[in-house]
PDB file of N, CA and C in Angstrom:
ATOM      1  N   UNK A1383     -62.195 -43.951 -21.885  1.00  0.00           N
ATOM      2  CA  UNK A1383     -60.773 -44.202 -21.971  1.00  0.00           C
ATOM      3  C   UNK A1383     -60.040 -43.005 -21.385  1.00  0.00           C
ATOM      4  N   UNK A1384     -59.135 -43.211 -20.231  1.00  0.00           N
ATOM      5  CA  UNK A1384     -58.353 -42.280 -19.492  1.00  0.00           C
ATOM      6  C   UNK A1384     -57.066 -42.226 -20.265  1.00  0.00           C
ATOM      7  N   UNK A1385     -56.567 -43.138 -21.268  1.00  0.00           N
ATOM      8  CA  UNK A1385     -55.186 -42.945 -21.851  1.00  0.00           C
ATOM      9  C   UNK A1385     -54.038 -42.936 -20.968  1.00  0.00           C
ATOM     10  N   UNK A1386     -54.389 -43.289 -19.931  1.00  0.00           N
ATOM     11  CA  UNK A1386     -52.968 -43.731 -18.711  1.00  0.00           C
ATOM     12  C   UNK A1386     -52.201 -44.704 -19.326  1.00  0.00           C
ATOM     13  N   UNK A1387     -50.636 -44.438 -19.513  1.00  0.00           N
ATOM     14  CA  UNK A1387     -49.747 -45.047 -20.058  1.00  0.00           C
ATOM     15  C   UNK A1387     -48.792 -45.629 -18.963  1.00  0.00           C
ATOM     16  N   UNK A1388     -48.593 -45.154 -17.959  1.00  0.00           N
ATOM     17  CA  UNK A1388     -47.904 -45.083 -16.579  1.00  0.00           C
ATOM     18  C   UNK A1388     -48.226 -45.162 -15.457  1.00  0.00           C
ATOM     19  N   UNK A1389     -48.422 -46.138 -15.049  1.00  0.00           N
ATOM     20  CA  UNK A1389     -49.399 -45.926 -13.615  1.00  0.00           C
ATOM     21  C   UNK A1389     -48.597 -45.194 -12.433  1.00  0.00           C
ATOM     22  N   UNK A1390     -47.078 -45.059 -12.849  1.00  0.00           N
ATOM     23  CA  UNK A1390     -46.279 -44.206 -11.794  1.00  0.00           C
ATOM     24  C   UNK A1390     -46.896 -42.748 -11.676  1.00  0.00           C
ATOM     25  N   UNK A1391     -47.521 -42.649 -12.640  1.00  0.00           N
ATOM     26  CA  UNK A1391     -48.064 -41.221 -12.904  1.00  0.00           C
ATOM     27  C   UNK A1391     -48.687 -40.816 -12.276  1.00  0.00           C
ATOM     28  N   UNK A1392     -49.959 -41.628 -11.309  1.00  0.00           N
ATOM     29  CA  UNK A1392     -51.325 -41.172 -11.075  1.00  0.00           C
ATOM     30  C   UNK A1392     -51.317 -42.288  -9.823  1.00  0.00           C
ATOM     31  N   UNK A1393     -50.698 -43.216  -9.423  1.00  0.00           N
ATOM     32  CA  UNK A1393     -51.429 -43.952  -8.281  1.00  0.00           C
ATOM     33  C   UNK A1393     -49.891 -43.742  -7.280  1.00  0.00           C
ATOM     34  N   UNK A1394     -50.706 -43.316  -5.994  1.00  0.00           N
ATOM     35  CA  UNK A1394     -49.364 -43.046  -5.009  1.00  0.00           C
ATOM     36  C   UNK A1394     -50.014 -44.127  -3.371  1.00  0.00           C
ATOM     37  N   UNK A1395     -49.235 -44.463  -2.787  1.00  0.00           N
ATOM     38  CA  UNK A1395     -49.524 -45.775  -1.998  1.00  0.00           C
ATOM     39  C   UNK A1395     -50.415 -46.772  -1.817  1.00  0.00           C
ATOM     40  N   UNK A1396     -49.659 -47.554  -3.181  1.00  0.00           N
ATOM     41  CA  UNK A1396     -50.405 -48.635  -3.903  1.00  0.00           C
ATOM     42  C   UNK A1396     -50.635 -49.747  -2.667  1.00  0.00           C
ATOM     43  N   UNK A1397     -50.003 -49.547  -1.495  1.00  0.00           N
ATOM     44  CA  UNK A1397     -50.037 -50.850  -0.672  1.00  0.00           C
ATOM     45  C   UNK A1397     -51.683 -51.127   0.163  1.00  0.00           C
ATOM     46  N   UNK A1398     -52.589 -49.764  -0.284  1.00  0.00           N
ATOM     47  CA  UNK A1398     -53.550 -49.848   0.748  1.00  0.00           C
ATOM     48  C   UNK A1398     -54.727 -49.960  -0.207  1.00  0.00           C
ATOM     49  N   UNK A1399     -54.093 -50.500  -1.300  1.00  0.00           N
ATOM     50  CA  UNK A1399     -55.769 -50.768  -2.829  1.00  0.00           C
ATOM     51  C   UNK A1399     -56.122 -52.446  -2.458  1.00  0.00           C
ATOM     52  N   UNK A1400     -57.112 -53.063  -2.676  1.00  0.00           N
ATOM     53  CA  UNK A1400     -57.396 -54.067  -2.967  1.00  0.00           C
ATOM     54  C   UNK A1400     -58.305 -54.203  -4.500  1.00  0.00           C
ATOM     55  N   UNK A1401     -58.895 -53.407  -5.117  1.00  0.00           N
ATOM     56  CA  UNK A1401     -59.035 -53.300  -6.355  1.00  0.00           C
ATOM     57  C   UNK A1401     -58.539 -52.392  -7.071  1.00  0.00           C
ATOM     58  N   UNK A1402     -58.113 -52.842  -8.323  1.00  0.00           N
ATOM     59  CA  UNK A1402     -57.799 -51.769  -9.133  1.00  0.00           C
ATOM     60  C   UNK A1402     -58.480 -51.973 -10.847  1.00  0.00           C
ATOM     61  N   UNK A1403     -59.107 -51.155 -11.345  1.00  0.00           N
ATOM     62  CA  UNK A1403     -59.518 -51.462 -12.727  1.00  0.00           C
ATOM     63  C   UNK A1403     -59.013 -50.331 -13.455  1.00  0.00           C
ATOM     64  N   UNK A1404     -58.154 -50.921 -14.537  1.00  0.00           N
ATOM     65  CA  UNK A1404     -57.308 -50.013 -15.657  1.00  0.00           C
ATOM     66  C   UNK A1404     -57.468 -50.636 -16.771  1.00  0.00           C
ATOM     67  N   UNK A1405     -58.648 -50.579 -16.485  1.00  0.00           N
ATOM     68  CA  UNK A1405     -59.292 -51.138 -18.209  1.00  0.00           C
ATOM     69  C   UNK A1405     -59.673 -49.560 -19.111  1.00  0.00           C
ATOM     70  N   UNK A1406     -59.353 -50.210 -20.286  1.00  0.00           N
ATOM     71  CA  UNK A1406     -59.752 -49.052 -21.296  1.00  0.00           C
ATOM     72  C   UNK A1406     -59.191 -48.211 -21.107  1.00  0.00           C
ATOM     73  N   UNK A1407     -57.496 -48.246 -21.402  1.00  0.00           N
ATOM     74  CA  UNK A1407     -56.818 -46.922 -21.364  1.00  0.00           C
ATOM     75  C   UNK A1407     -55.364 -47.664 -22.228  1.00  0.00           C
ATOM     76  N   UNK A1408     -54.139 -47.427 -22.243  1.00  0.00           N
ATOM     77  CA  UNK A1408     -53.412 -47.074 -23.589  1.00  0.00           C
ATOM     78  C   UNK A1408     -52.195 -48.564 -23.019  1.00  0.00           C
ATOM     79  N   UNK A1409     -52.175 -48.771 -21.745  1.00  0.00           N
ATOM     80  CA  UNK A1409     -51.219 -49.405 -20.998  1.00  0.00           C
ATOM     81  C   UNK A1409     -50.470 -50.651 -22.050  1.00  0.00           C
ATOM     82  N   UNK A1410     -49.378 -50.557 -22.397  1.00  0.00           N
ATOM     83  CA  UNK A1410     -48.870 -51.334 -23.259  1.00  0.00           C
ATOM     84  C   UNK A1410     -47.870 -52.226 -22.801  1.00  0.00           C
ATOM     85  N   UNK A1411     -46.949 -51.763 -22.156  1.00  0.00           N
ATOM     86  CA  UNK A1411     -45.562 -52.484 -21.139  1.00  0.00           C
ATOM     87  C   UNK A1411     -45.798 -52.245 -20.059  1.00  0.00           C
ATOM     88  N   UNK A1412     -45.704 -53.589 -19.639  1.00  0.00           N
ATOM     89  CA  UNK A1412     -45.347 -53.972 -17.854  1.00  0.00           C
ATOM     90  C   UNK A1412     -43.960 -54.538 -17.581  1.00  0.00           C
ATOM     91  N   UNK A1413     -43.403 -53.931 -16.435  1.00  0.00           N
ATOM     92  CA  UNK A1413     -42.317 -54.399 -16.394  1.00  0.00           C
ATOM     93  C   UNK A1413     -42.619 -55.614 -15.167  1.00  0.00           C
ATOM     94  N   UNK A1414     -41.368 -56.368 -14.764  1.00  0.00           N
ATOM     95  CA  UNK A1414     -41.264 -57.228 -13.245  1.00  0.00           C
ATOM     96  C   UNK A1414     -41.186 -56.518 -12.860  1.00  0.00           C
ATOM     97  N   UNK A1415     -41.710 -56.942 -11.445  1.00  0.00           N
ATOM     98  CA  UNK A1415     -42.314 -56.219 -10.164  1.00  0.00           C
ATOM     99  C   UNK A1415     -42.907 -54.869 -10.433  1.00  0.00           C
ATOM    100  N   UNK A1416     -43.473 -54.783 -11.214  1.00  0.00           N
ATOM    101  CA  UNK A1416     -44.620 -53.291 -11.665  1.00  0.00           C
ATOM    102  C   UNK A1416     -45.206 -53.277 -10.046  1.00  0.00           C
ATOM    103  N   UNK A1417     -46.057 -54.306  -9.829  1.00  0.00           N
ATOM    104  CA  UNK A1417     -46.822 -54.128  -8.744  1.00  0.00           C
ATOM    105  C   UNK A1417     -46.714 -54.333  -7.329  1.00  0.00           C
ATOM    106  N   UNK A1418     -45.083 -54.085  -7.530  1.00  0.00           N
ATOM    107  CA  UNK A1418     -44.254 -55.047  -5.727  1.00  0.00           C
ATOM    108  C   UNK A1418     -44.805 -54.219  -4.580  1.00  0.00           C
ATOM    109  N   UNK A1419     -45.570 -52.996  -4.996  1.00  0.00           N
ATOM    110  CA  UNK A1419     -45.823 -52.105  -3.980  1.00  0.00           C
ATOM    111  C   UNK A1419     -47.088 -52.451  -3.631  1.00  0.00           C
ATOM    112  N   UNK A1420     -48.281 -53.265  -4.189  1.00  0.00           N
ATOM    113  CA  UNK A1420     -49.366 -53.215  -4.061  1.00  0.00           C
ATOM    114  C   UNK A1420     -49.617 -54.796  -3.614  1.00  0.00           C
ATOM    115  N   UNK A1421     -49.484 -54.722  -2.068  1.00  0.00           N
ATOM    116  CA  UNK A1421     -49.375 -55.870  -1.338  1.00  0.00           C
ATOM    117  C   UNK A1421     -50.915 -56.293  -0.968  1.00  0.00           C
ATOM    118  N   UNK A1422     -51.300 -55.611  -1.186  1.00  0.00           N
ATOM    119  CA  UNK A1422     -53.281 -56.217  -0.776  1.00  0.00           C
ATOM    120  C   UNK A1422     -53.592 -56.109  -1.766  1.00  0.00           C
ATOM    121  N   UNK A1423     -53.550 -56.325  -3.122  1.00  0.00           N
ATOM    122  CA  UNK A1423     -54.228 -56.225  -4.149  1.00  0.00           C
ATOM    123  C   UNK A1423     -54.890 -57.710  -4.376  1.00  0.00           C
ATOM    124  N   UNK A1424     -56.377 -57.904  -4.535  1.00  0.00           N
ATOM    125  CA  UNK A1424     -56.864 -58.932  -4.482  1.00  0.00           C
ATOM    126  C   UNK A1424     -57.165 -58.589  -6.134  1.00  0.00           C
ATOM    127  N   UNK A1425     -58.415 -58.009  -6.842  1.00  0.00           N
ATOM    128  CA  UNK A1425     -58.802 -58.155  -7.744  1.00  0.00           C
ATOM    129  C   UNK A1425     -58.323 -56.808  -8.698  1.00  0.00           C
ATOM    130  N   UNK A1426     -57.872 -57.172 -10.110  1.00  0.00           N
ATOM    131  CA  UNK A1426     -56.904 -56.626 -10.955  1.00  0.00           C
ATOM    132  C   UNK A1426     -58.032 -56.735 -12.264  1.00  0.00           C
ATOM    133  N   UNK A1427     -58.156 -55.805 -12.482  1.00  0.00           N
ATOM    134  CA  UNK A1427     -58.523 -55.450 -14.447  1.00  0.00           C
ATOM    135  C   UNK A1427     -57.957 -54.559 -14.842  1.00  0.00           C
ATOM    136  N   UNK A1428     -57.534 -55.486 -16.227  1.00  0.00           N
ATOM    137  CA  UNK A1428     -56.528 -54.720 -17.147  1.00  0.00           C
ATOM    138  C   UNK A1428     -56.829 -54.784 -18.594  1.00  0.00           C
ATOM    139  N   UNK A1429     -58.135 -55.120 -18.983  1.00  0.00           N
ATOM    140  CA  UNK A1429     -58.599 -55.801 -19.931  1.00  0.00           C
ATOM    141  C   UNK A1429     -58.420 -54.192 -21.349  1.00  0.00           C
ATOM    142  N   UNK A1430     -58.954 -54.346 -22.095  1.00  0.00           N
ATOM    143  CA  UNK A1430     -58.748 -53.332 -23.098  1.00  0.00           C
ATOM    144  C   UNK A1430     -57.893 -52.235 -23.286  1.00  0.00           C
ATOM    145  N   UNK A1431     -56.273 -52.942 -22.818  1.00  0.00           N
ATOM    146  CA  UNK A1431     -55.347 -52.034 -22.855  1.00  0.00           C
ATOM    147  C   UNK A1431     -54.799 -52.284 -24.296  1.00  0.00           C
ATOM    148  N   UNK A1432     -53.531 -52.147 -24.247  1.00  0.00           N
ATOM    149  CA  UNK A1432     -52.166 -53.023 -25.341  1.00  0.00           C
ATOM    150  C   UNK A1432     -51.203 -53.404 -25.097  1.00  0.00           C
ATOM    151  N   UNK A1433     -51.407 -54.128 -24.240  1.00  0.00           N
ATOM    152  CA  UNK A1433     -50.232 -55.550 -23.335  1.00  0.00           C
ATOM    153  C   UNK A1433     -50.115 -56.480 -24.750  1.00  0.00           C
ATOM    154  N   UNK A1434     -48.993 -56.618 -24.671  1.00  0.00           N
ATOM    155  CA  UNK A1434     -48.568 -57.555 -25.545  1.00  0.00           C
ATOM    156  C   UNK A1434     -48.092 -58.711 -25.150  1.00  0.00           C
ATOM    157  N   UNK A1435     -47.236 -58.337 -23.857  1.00  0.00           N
ATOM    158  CA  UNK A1435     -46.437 -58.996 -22.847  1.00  0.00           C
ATOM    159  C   UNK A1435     -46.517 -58.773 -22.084  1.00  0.00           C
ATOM    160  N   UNK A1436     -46.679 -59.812 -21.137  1.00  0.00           N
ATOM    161  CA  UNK A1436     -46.484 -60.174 -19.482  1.00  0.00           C
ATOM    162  C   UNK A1436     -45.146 -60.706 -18.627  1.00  0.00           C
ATOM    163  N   UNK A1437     -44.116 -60.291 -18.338  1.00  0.00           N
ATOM    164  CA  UNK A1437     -42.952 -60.651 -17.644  1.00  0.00           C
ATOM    165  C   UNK A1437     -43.712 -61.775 -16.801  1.00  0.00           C
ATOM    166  N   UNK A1438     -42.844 -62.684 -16.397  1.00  0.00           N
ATOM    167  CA  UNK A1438     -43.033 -63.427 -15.376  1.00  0.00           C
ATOM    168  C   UNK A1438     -43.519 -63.246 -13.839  1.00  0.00           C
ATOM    169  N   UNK A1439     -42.932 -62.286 -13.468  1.00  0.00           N
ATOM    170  CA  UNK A1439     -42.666 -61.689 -12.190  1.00  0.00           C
ATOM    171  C   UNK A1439     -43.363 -60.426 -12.107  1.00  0.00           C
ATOM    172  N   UNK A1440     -44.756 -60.068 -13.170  1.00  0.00           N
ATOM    173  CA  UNK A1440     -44.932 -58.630 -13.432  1.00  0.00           C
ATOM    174  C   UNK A1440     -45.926 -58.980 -11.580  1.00  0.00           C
ATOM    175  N   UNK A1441     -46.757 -59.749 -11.331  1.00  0.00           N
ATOM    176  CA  UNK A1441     -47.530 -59.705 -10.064  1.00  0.00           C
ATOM    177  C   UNK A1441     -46.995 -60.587  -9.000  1.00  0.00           C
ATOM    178  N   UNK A1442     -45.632 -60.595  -8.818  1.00  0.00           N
ATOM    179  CA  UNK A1442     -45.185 -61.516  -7.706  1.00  0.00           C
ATOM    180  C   UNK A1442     -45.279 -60.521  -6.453  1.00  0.00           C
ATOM    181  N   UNK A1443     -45.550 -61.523  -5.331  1.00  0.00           N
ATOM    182  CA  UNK A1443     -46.289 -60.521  -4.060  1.00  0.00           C
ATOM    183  C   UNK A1443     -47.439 -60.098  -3.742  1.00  0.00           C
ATOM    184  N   UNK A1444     -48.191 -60.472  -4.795  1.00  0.00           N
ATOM    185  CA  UNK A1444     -49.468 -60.334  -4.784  1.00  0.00           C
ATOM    186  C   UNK A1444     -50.526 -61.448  -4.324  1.00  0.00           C
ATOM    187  N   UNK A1445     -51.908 -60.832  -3.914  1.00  0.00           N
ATOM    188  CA  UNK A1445     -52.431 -61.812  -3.394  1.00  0.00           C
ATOM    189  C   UNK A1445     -53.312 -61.846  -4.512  1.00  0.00           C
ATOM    190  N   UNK A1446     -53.350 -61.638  -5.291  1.00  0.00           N
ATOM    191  CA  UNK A1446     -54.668 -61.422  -6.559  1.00  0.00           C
ATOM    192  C   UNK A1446     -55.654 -62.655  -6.012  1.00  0.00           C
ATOM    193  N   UNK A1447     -56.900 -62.578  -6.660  1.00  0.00           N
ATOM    194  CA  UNK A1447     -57.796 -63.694  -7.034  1.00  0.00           C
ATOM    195  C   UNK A1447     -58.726 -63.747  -7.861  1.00  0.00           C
ATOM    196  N   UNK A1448     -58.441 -62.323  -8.632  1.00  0.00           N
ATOM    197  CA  UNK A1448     -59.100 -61.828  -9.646  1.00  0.00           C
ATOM    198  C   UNK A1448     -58.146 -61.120 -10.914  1.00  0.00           C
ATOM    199  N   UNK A1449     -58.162 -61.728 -12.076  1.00  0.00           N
ATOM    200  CA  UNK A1449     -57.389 -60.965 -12.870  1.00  0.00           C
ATOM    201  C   UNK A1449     -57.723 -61.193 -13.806  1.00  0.00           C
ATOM    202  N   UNK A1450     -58.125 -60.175 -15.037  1.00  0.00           N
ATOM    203  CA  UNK A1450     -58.745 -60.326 -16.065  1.00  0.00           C
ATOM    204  C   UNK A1450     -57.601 -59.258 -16.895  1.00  0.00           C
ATOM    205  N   UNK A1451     -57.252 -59.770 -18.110  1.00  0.00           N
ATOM    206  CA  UNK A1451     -56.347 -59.911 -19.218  1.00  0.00           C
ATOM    207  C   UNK A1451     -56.844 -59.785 -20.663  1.00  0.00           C
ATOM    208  N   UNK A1452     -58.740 -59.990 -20.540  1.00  0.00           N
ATOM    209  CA  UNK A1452     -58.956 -59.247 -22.228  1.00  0.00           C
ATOM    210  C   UNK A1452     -59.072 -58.561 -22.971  1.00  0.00           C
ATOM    211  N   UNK A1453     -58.769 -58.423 -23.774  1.00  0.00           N
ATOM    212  CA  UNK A1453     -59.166 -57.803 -25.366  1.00  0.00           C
ATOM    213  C   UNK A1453     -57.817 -56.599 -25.097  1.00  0.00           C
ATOM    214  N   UNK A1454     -56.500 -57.764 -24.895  1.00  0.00           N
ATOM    215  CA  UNK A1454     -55.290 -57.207 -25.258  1.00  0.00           C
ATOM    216  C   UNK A1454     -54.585 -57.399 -26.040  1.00  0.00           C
ATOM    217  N   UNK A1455     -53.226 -57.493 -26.565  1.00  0.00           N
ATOM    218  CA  UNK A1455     -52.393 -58.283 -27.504  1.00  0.00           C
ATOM    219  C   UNK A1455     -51.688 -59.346 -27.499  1.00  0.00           C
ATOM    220  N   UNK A1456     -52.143 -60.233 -26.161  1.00  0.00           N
ATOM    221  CA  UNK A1456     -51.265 -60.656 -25.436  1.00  0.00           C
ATOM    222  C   UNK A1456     -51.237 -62.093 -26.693  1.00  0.00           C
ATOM    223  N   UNK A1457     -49.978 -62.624 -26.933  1.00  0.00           N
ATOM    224  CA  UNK A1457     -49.936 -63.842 -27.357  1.00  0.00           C
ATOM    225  C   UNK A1457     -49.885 -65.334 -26.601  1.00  0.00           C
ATOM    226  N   UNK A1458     -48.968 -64.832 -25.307  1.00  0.00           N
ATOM    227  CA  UNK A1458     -48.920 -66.382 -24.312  1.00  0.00           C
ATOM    228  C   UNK A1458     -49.205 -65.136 -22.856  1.00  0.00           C
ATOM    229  N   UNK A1459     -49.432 -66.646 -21.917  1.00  0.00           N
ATOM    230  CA  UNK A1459     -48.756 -66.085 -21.010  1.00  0.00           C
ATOM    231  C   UNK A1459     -48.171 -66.900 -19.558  1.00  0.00           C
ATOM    232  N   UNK A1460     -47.139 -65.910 -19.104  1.00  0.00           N
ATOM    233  CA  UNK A1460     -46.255 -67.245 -18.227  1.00  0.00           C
ATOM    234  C   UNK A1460     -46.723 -67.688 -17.247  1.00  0.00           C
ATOM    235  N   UNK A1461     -46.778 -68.899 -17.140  1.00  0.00           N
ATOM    236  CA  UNK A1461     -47.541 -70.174 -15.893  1.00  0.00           C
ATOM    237  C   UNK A1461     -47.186 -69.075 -14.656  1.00  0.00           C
ATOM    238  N   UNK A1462     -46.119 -68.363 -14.418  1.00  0.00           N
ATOM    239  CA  UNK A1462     -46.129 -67.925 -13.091  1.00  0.00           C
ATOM    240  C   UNK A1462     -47.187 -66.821 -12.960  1.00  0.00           C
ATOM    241  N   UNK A1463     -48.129 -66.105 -13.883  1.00  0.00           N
ATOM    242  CA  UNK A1463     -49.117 -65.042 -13.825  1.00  0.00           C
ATOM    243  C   UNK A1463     -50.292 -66.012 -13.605  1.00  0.00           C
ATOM    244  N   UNK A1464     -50.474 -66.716 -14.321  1.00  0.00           N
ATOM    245  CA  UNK A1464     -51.606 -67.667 -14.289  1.00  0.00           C
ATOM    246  C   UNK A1464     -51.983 -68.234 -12.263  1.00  0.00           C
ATOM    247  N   UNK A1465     -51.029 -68.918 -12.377  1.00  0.00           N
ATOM    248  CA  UNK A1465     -50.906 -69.827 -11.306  1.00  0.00           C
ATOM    249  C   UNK A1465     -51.717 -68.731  -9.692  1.00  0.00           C
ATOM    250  N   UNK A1466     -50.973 -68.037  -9.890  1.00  0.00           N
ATOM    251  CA  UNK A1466     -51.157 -66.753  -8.906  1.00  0.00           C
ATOM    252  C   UNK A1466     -52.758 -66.751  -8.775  1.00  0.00           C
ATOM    253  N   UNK A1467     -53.698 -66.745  -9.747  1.00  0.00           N
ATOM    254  CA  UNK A1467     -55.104 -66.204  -9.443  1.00  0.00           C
ATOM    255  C   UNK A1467     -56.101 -67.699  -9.595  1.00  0.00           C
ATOM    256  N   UNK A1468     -57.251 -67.239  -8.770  1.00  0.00           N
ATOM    257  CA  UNK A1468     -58.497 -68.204  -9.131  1.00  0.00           C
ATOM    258  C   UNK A1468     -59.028 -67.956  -9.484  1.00  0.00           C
ATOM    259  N   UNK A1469     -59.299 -66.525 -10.102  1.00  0.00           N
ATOM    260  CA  UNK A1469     -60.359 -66.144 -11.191  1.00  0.00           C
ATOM    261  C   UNK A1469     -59.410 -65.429 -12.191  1.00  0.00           C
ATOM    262  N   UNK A1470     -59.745 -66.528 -13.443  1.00  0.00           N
ATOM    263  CA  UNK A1470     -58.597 -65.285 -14.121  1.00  0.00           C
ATOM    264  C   UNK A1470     -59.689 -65.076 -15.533  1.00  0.00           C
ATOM    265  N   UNK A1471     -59.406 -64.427 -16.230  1.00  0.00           N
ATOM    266  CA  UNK A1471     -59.831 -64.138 -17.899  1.00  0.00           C
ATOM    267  C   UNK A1471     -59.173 -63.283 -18.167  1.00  0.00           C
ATOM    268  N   UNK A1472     -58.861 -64.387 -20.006  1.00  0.00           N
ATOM    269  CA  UNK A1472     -57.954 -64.156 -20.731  1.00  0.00           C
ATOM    270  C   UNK A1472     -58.624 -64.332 -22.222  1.00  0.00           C
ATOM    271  N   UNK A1473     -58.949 -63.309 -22.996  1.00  0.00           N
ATOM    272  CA  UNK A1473     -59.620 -64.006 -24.195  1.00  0.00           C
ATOM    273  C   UNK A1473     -59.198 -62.611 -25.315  1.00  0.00           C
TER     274      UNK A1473
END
């Protein structure tokens, strides 16, 4: 566990990642457009943070096709995060 709370903190020209894994660290709030900068991002883990909530718009612009969402707090989440990926997990 890195305890990254901020990803403004530590990742600087997000446009040239296609993976990113930020699993197992403290990440609790996402805002919309968190990730408007990270235009090639195909596959996303975020699993063992403390997301509670997902904005609608937190991955619009994205090309995801991978996004995994477990063992967070999450209670729902909005058809527009879903829709976006073909591989998703959520448990």
């Amino acid at each position: 566990m890195s305890g990254l709370v901020n990803l403004n903190q530590c990742i600087f020209n997000p446009e040239n990642l296609k993976t990113l894994d930020l699993s197992v660290n403290n990440i609790s709030d996402l805002e919309n457009y968190e990730f408007r900068n990270y235009t090639n991002l195909v596959h996303m883990n975020l699993s063992h943070n403390q997301i509670i909530d997902l904005p609608r718009y937190v991955f619009k612009n994205q090309k995801l096709k991978t996004l995994t969402l477990s063992h967070n707090l999450l209670q729902a989440l909005p058809f527009q995060v879903r829709r976006k990926t073909t591989n998703f997990s959520y448990s």
